PDB file of C-alpha atoms in Angstrom:
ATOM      1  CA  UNK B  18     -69.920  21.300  68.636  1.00 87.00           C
ATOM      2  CA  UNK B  19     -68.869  19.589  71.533  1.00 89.00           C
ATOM      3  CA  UNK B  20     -67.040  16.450  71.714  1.00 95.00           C
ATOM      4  CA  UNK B  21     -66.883  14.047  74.693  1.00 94.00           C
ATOM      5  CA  UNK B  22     -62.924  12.886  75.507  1.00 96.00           C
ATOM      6  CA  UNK B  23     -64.078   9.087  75.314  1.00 95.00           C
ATOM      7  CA  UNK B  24     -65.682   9.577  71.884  1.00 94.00           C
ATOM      8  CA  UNK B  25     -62.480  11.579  70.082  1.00 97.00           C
ATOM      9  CA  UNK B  26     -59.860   8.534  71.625  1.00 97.00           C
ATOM     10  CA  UNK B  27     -61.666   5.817  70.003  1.00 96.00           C
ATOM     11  CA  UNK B  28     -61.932   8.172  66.602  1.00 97.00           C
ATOM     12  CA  UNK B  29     -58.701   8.334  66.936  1.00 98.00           C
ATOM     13  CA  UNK B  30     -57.790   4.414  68.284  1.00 97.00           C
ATOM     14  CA  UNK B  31     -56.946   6.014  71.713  1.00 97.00           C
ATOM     15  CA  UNK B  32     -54.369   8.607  70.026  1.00 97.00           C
ATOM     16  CA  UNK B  33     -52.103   5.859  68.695  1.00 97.00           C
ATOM     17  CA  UNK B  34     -49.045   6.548  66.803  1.00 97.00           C
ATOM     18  CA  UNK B  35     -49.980   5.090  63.763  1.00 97.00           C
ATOM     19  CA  UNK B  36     -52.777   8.462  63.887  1.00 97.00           C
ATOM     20  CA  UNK B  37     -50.188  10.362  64.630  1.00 96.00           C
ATOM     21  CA  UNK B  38     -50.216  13.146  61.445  1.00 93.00           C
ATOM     22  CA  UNK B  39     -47.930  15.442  63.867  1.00 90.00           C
ATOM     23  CA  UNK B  40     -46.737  17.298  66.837  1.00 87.00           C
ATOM     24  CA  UNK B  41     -46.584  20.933  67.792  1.00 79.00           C
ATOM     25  CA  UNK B  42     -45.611  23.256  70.399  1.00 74.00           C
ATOM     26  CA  UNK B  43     -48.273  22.551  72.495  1.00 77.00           C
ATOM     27  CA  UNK B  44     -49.471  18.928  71.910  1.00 85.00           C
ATOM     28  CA  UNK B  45     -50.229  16.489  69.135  1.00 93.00           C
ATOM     29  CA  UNK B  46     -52.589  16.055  66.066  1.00 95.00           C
ATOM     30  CA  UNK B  47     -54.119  12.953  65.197  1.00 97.00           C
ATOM     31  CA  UNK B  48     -56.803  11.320  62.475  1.00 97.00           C
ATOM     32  CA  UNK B  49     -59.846  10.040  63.245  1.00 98.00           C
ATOM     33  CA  UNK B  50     -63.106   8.786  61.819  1.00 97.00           C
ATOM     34  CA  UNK B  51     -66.582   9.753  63.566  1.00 95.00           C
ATOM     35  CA  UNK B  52     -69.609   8.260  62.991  1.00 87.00           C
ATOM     36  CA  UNK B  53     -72.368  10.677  62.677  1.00 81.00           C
ATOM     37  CA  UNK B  54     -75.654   9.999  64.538  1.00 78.00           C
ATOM     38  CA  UNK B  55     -77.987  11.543  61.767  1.00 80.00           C
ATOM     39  CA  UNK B  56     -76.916   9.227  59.388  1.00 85.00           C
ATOM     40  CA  UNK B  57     -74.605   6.759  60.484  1.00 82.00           C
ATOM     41  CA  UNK B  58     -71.590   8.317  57.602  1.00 87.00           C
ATOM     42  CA  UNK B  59     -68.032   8.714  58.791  1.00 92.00           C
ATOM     43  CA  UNK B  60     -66.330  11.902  58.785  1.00 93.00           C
ATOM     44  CA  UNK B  61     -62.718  12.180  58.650  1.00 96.00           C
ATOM     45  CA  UNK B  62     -61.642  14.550  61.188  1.00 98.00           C
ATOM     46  CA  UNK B  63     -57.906  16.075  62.708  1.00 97.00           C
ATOM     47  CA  UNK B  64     -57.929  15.647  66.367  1.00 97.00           C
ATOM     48  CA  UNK B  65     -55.208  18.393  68.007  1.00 93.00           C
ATOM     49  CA  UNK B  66     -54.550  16.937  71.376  1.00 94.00           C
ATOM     50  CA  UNK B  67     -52.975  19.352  73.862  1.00 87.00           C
ATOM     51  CA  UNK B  68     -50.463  17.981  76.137  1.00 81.00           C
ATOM     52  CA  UNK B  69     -50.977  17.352  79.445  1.00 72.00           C
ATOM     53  CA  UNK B  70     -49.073  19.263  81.013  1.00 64.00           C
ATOM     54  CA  UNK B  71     -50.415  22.248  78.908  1.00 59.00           C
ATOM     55  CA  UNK B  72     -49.227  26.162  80.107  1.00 69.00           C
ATOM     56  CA  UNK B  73     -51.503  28.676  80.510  1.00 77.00           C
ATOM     57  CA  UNK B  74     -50.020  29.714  77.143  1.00 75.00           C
ATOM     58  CA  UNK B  75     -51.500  26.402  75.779  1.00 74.00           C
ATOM     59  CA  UNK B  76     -55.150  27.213  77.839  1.00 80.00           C
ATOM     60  CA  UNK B  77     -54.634  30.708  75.513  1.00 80.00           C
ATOM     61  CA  UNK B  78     -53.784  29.224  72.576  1.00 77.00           C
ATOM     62  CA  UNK B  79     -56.838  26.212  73.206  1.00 82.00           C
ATOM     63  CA  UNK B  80     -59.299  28.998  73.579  1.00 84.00           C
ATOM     64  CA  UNK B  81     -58.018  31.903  71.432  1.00 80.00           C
ATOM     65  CA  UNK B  82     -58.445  29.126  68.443  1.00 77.00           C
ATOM     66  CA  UNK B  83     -62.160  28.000  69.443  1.00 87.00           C
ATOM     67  CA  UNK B  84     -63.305  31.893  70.356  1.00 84.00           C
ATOM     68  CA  UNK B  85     -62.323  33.114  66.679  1.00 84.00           C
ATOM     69  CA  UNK B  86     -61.755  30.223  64.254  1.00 85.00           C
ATOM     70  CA  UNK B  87     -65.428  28.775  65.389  1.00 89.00           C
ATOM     71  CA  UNK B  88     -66.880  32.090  64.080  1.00 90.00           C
ATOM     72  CA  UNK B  89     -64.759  31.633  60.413  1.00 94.00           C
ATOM     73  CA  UNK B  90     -66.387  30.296  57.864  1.00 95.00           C
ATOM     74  CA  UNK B  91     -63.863  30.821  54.011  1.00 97.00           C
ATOM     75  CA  UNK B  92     -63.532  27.789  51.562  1.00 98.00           C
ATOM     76  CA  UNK B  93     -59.539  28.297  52.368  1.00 98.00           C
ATOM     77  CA  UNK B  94     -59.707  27.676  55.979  1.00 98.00           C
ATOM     78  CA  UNK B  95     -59.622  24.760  57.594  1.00 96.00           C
ATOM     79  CA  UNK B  96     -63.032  24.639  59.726  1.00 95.00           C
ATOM     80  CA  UNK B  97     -63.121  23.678  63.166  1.00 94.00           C
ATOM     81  CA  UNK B  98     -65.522  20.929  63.512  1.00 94.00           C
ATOM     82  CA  UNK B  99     -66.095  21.264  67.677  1.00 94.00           C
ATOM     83  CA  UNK B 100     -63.896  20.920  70.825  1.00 94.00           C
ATOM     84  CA  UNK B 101     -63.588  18.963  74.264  1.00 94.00           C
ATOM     85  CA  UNK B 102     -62.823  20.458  77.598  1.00 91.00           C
ATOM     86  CA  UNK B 103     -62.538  18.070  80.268  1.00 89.00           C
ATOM     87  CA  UNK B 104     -60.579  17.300  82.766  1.00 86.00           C
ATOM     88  CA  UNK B 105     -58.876  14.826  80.549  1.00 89.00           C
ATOM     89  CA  UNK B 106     -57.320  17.142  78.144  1.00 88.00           C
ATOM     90  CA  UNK B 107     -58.165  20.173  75.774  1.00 92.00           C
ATOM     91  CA  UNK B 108     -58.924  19.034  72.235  1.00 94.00           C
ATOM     92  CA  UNK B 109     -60.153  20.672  68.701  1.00 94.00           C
ATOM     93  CA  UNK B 110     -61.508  18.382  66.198  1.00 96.00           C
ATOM     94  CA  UNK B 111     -60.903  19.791  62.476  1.00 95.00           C
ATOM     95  CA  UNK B 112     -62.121  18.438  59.030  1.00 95.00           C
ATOM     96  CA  UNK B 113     -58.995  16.392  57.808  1.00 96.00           C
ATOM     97  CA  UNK B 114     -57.475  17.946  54.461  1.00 96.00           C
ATOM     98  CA  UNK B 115     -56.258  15.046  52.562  1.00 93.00           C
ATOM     99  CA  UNK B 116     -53.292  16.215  51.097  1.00 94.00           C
ATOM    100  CA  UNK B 117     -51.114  17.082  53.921  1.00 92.00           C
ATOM    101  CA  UNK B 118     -49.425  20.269  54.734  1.00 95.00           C
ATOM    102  CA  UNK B 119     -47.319  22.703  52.453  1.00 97.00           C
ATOM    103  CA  UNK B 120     -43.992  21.551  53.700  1.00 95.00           C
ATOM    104  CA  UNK B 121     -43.949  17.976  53.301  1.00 93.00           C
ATOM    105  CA  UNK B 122     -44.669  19.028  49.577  1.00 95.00           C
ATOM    106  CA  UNK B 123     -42.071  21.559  49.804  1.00 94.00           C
ATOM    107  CA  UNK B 124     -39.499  19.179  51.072  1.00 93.00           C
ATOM    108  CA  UNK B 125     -40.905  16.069  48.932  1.00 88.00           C
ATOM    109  CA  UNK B 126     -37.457  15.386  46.418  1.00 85.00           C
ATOM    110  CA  UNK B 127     -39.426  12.610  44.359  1.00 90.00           C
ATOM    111  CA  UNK B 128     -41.683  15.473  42.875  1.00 92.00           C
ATOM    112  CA  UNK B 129     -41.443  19.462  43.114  1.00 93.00           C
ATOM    113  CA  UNK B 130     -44.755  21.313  42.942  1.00 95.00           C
ATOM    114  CA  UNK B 131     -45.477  22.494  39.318  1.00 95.00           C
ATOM    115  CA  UNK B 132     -46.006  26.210  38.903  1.00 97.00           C
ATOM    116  CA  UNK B 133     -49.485  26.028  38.339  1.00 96.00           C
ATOM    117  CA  UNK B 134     -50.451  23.823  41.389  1.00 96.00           C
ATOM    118  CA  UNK B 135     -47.608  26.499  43.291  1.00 96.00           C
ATOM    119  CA  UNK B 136     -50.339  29.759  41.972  1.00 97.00           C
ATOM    120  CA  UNK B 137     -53.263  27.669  43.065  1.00 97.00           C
ATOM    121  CA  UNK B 138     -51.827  27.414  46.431  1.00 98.00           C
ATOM    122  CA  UNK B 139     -50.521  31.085  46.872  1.00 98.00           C
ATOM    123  CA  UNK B 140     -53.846  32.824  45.386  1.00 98.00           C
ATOM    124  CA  UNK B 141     -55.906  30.271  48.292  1.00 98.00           C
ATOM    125  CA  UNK B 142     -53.432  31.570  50.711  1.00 98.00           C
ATOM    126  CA  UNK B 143     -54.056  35.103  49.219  1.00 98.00           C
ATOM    127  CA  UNK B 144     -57.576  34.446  49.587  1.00 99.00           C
ATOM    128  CA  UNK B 145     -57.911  33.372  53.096  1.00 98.00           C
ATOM    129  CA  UNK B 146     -55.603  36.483  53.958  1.00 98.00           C
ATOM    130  CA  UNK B 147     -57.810  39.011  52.453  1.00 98.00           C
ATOM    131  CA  UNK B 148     -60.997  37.321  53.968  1.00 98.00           C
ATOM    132  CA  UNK B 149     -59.273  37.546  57.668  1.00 97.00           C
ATOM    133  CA  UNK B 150     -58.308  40.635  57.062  1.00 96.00           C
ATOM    134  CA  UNK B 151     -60.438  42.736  55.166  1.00 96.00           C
ATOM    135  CA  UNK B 152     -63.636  40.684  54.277  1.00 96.00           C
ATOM    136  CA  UNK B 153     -64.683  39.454  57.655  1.00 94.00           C
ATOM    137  CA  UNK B 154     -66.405  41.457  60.657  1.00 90.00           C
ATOM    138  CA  UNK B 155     -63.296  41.947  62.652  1.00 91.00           C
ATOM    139  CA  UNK B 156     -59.767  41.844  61.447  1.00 94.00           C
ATOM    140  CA  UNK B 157     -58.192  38.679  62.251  1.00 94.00           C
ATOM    141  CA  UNK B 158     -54.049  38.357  62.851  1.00 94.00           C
ATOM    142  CA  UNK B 159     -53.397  34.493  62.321  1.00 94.00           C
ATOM    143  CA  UNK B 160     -49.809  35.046  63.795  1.00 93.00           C
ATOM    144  CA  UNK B 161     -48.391  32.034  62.684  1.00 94.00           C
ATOM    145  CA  UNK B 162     -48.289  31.532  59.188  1.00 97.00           C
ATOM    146  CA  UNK B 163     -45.286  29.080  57.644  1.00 96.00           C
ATOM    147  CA  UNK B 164     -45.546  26.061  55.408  1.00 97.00           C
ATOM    148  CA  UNK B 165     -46.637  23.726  58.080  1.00 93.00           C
ATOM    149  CA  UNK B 166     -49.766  25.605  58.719  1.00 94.00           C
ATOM    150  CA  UNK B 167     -51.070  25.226  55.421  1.00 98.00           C
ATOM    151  CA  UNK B 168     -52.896  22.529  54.288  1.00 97.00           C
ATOM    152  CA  UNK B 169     -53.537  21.309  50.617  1.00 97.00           C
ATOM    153  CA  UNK B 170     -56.139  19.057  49.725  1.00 96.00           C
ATOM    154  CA  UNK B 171     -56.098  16.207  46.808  1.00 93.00           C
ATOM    155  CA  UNK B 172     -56.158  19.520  44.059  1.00 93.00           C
ATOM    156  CA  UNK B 173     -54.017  21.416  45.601  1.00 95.00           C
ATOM    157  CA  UNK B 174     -56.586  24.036  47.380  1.00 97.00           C
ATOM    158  CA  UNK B 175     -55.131  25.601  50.218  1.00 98.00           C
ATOM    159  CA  UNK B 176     -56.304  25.789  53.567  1.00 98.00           C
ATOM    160  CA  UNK B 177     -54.861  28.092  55.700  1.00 98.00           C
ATOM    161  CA  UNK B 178     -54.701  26.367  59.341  1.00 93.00           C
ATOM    162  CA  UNK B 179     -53.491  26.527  63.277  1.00 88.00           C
ATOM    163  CA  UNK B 180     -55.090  29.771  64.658  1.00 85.00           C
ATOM    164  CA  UNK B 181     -53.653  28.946  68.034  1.00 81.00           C
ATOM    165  CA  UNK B 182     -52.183  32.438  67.898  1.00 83.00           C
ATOM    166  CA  UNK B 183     -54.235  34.290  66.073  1.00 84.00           C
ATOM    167  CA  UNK B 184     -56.034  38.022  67.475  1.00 87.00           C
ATOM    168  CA  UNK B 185     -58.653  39.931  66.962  1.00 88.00           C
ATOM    169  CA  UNK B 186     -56.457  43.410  65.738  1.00 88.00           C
ATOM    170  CA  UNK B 187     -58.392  46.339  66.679  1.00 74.00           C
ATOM    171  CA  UNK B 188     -56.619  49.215  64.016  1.00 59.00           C
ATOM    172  CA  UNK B 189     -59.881  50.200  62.889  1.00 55.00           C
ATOM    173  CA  UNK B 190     -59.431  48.937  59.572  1.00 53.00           C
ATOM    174  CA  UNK B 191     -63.326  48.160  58.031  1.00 55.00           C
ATOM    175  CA  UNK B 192     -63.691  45.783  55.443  1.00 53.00           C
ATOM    176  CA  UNK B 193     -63.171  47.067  51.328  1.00 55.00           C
ATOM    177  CA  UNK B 194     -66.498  45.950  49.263  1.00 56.00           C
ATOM    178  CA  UNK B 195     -65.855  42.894  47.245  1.00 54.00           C
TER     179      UNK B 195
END
């Protein structure tokens, strides 16, 4: 879906700080609440804002992520919601996993991850792996995982996110039957 610029900065309270979950190597990410049309409910949403002085790396990275990750569709991914091009800036709007990402659990001293919720979250990682690579039409190289790219919601699911560098391999390999 596409997003006007004018409606993702007042989601986002015109990309203040206090929205500010993060920043990347190409530009920020920030939360947001849009109203939907249909039926006037909220959706919480991630808004990655690329900088504006964005690269052509950056234009790659903006359009490598809406050519393949709008085509994913796994319970441990985290689905792109729709994008805006304009001459404003290059932004992807994502559903907003609650929980934050891997690391700031990882690096949280007040409580370590038990080993059950540490399974759950390497057998969603596992999961979203196998779909990329073996379960989907074309194998899919997400080329940047680390603990910062994966998101946990409230139970601990994973998502696996941030497919800014992710290809389309082309080894031949078909997908194994489930």
């Amino acid at each position: 879906m596409r997003y006007h610029y004018g409606e993702l900065a007042v989601a986002t309270g015109d990309f203040s700080n206090e929205n500010k979950l993060g920043r990347g190597g190409f530009g920020s990410v920030y939360q947001g609440n849009i109203v939907q049309i249909l039926d006037g409910s909220t959706k919480h949403v991630a808004v990655k804002k690329f900088a504006s002085e964005t690269s052509s790396q950056g234009r790659k990275e903006f359009e490598s992520e809406v050519r393949i990750i709008s085509r994913l569709r796994h319970r441990n991914l985290v689905q792109l919601l729709g994008w805006c091009d304009s001459a404003k800036g290059l932004l992807l709007v994502y559903e907003l996993v609650p929980g934050g990402s891997l690391d700031k659990h990882i690096h949280n001293n007040s409580r370590l991850l038990s080993w059950s919720e540490r399974y759950r979250i390497i057998m969603g990682l596992g999961s979203a792996l196998r779909y990329l690579h073996r379960e989907w039409d074309q194998c899919v190289v997400h080329g940047d995982i680390k603990p910062s790219n994966i998101m946990l919601d409230s139970s601990y699911n994973t998502k696996l996110g941030d497919f800014g560098l992710a290809r389309l391999a082309t080894t031949g390999l078909t997908p194994e039957p489930p």
